Coordinates of N, CA, C and O in Angstrom, one line a residue:
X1 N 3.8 -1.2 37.8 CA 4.9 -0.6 38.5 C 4.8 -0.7 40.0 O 3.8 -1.2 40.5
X2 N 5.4 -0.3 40.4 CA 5.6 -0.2 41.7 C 6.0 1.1 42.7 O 7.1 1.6 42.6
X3 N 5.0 1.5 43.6 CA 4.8 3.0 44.4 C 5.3 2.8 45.4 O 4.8 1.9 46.1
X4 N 6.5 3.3 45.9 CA 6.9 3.8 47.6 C 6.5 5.1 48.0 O 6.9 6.1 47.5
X5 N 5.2 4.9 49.1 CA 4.9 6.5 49.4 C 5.2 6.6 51.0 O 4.7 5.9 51.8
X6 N 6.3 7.8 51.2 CA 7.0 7.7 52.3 C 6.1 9.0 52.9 O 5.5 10.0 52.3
X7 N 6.2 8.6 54.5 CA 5.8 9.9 55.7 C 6.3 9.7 56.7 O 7.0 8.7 57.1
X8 N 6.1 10.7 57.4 CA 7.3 11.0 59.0 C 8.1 12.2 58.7 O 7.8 13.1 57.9
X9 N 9.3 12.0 59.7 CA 10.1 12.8 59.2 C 10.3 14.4 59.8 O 9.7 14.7 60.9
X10 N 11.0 15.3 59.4 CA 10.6 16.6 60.0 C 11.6 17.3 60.5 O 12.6 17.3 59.8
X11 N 11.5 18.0 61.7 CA 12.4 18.8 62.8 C 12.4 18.2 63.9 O 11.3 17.9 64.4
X12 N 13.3 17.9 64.4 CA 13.4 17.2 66.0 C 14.5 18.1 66.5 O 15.1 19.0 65.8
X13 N 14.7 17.7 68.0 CA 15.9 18.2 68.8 C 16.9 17.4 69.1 O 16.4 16.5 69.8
X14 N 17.9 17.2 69.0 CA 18.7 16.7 69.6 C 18.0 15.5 71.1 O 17.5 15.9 72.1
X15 N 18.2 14.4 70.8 CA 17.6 13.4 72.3 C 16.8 13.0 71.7 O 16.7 11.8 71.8
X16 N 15.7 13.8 70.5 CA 14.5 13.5 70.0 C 13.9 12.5 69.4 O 14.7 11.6 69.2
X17 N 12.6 12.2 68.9 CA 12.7 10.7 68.3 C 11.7 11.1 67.3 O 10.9 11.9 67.6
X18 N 11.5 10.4 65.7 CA 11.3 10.6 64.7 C 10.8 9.4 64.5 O 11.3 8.4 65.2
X19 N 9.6 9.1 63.5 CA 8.9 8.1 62.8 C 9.0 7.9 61.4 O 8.6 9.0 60.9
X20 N 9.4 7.1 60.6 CA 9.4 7.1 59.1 C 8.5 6.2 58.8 O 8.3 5.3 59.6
X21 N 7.6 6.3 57.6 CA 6.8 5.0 57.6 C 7.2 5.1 55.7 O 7.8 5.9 55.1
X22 N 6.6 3.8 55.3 CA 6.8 4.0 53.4 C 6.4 2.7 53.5 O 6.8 1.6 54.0
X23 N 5.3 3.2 52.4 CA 4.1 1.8 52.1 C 4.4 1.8 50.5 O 4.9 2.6 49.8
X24 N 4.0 0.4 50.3 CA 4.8 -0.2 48.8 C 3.4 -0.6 48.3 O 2.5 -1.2 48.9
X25 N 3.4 -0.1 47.0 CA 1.9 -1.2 46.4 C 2.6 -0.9 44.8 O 3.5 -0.2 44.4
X26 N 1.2 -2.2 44.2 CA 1.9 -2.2 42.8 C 2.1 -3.4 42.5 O 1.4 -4.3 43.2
X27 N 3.0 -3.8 41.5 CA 3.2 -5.5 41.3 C 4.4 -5.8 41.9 O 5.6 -5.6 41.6
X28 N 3.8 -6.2 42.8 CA 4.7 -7.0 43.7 C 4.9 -8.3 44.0 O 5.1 -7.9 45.2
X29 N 4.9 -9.3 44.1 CA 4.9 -10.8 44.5 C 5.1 -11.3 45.7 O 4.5 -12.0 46.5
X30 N 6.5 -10.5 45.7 CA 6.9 -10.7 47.2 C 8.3 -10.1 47.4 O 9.1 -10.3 46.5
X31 N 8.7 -9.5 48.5 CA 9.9 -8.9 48.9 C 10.8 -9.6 49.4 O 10.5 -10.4 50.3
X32 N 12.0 -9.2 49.0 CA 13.2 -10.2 49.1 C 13.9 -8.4 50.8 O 14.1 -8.6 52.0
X33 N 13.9 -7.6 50.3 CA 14.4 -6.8 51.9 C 13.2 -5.0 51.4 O 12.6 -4.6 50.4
X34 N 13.4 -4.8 52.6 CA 12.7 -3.4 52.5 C 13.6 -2.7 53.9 O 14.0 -3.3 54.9
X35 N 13.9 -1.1 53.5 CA 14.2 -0.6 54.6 C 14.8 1.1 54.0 O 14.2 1.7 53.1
X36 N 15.6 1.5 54.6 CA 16.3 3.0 54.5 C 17.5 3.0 53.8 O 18.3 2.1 53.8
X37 N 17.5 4.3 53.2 CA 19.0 5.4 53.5 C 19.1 6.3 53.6 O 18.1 7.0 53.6
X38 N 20.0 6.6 53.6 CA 20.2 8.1 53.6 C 21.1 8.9 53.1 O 22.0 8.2 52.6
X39 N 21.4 10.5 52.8 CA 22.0 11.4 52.0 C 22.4 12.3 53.0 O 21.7 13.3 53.1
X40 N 23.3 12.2 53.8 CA 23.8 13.5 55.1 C 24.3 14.5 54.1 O 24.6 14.1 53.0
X41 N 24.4 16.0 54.6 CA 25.3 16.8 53.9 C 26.6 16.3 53.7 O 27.2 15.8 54.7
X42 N 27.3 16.3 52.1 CA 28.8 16.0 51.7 C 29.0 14.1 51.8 O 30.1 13.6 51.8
X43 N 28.1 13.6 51.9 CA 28.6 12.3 52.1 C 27.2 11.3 51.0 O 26.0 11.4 51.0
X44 N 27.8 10.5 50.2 CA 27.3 9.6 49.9 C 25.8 8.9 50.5 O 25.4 8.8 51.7
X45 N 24.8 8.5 49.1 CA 24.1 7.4 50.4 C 24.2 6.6 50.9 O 25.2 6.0 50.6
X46 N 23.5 6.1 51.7 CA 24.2 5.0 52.6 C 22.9 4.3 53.4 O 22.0 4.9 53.9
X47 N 23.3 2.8 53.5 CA 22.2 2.3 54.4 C 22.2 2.6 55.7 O 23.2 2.8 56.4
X48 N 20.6 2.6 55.9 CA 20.8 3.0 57.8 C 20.4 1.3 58.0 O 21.3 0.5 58.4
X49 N 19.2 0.9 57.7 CA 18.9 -0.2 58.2 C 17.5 -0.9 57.8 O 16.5 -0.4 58.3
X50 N 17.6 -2.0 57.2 CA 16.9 -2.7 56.0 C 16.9 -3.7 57.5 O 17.6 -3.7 58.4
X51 N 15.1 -4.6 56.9 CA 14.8 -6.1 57.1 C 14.5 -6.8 56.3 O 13.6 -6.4 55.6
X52 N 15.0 -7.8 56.2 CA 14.3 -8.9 55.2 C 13.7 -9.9 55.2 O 13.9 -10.5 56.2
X53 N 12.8 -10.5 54.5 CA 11.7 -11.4 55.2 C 12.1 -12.2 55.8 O 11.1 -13.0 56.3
X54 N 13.2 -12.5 56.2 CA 13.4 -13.9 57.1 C 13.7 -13.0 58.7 O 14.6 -13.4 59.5
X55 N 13.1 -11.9 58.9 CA 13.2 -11.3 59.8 C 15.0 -10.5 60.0 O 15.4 -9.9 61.0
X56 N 15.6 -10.6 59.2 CA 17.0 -10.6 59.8 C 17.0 -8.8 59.4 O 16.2 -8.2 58.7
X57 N 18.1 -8.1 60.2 CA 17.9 -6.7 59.7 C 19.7 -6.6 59.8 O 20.5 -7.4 60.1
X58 N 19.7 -5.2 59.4 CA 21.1 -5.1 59.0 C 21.0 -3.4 59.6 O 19.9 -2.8 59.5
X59 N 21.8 -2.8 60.1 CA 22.1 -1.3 60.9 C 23.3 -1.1 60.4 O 24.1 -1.9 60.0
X60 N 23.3 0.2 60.2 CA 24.7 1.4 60.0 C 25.2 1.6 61.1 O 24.4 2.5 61.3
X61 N 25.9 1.6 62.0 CA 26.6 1.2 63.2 C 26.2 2.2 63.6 O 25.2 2.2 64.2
X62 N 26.8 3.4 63.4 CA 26.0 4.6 64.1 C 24.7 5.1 64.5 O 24.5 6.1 65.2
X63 N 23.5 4.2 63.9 CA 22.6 4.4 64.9 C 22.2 2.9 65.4 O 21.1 2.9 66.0
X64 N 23.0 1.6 65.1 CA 22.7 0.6 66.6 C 22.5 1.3 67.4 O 23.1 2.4 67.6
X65 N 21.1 0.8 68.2 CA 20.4 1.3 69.6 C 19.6 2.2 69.7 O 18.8 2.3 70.6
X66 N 19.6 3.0 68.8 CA 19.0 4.1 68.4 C 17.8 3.8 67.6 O 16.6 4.1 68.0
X67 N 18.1 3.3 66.3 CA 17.3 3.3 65.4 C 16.6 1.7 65.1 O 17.3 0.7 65.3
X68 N 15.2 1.7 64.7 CA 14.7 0.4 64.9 C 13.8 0.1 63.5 O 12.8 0.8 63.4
X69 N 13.9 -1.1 62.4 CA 13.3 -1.0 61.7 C 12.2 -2.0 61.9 O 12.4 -3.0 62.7
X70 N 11.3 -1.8 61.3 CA 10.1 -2.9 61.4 C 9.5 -2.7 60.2 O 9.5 -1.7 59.5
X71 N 8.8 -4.3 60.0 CA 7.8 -4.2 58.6 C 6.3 -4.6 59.4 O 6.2 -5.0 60.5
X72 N 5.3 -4.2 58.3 CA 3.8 -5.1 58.4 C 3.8 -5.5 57.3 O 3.6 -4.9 56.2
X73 N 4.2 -6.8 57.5 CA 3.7 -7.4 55.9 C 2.6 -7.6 55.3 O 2.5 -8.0 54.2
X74 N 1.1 -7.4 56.5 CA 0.1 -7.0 55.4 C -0.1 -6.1 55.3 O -1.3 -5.9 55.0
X75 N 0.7 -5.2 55.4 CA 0.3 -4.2 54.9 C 1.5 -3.3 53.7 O 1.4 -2.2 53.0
X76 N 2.5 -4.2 53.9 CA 3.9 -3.6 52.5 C 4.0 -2.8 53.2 O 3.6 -1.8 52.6
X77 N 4.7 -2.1 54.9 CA 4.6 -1.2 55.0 C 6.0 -1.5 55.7 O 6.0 -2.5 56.4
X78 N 7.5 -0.6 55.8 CA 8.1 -0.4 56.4 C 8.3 0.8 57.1 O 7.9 1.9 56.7
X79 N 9.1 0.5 58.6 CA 8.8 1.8 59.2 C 10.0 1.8 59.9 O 10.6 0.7 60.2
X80 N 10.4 3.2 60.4 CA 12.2 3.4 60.7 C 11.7 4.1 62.4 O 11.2 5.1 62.6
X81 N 12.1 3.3 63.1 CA 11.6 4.4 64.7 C 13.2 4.9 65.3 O 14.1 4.3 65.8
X82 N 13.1 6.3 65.0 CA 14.4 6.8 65.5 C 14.5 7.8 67.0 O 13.7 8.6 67.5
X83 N 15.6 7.3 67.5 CA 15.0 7.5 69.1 C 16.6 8.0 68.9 O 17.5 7.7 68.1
X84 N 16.7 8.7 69.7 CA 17.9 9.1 71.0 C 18.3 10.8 69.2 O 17.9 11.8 69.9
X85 N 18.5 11.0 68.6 CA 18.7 11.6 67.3 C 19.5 12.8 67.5 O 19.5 13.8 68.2
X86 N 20.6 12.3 66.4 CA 21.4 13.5 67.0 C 21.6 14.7 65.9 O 20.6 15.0 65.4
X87 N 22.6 15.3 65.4 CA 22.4 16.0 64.2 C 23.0 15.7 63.3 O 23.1 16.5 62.3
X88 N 23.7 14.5 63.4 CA 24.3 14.5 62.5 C 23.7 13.0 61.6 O 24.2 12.2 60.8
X89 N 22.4 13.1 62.5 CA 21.2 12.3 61.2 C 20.8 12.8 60.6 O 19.9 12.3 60.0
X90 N 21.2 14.6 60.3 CA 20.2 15.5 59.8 C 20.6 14.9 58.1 O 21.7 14.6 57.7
X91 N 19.4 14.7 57.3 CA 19.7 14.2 56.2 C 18.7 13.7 55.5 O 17.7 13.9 56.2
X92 N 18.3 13.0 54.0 CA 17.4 13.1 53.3 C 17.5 11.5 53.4 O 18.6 11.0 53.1
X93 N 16.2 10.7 54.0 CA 15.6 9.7 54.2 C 15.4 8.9 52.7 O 15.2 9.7 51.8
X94 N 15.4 7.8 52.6 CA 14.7 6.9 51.7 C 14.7 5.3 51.8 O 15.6 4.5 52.1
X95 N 13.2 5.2 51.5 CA 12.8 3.8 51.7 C 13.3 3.4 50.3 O 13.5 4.0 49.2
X96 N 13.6 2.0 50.6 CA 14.0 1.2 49.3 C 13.3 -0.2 49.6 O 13.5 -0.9 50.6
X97 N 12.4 -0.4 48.5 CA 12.1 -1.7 48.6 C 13.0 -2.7 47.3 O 13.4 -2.2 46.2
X98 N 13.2 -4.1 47.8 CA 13.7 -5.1 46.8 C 13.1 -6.2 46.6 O 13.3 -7.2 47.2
X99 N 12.5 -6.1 45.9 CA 11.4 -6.6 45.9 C 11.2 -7.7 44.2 O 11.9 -7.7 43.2
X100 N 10.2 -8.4 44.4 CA 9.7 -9.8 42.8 C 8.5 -9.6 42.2 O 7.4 -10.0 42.5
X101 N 9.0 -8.9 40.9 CA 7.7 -8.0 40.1 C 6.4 -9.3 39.9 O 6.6 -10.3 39.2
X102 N 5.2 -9.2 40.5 CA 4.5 -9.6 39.9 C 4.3 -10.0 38.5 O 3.5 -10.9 38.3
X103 N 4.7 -9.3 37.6 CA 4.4 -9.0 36.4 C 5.6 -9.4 35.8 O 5.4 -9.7 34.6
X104 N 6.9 -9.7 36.0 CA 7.8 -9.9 35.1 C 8.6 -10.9 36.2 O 9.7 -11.1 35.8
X105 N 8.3 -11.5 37.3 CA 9.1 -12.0 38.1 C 10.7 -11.7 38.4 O 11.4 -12.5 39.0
X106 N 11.1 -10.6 37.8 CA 12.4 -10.5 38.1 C 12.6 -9.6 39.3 O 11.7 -8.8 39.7
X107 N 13.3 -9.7 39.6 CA 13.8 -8.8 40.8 C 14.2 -7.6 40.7 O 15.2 -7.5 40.0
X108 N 13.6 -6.6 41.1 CA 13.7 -5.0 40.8 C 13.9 -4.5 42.4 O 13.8 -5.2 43.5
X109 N 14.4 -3.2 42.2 CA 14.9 -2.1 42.9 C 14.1 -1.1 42.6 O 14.0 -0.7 41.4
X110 N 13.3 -0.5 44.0 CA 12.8 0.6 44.2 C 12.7 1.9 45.0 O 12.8 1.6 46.2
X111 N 12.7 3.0 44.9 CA 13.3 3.5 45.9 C 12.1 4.8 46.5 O 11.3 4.0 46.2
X112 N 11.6 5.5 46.9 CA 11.1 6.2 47.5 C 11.6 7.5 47.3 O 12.7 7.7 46.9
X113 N 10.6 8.7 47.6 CA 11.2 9.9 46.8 C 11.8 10.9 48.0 O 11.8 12.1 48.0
X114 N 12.2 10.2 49.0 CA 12.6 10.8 49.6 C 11.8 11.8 50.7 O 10.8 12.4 50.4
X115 N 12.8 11.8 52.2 CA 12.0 12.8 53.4 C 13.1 13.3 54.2 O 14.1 12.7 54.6
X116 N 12.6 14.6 54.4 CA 13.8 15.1 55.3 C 13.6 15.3 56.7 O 12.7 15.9 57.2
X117 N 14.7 14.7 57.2 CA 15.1 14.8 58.6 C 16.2 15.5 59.1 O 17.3 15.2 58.8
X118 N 15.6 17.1 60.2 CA 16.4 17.9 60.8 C 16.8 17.5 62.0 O 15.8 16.9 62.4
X119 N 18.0 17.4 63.1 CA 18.2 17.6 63.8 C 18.8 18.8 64.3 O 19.9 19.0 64.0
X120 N 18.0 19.7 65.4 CA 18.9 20.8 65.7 C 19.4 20.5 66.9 O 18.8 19.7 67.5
X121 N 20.6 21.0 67.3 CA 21.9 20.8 68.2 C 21.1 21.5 69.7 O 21.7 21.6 70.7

């Protein structure tokens, strides 16, 4: 199987800036994207902003400029650097990897157990 173990996260202030990190191990082969979402109060989840191995990344418009994703790929690790943060990022984080099971080569979906991120006003 396959582990997303996520850290970061927390209480910030408004302006503030926040670190996510979530390391992948397990049978894996190789990853097709890795990145975030999220759960704000009353709304759906939703991508913030995924990269995929061919470097390309994808943002939730409202934090273009703000928010910055990066991988280590030796290390399966993706990480979310959130800068400028306002409150209405306040909301429950998750890494998702998409990844090519070692073990059955099919393509699976993984998700991380989630981290919460406060912004106070």
């Amino acid at each position: 199987q396959v582990r997303l173990v996520q850290s970061g996260g927390g209480l910030a202030q408004a302006g503030g800036s926040l670190r996510l990190s979530c390391a992948a191990s397990g049978d894996i082969l190789s990853f097709n994207v890795m990145g975030w979402y999220r759960q704000t109060p009353g709304k759906q989840r939703e991508l913030v902003a995924t990269k995929n191995t061919r470097g390309g990344t994808n943002y939730l418009d409202s934090v273009k400029g703000r928010f910055t994703v990066a991988r280590n790929g030796d290390e399966n690790t993706v990480y979310l650097q959130m800068n400028s943060l306002k409150p209405e990022d306040t909301g429950v984080y998750y890494c998702n990897a998409d990844i090519i099971s070692s073990r059955t080569f099919n393509r699976m979906v993984f998700w991380g157990t989630g981290t919460l991120v406060t912004v106070s006003s």
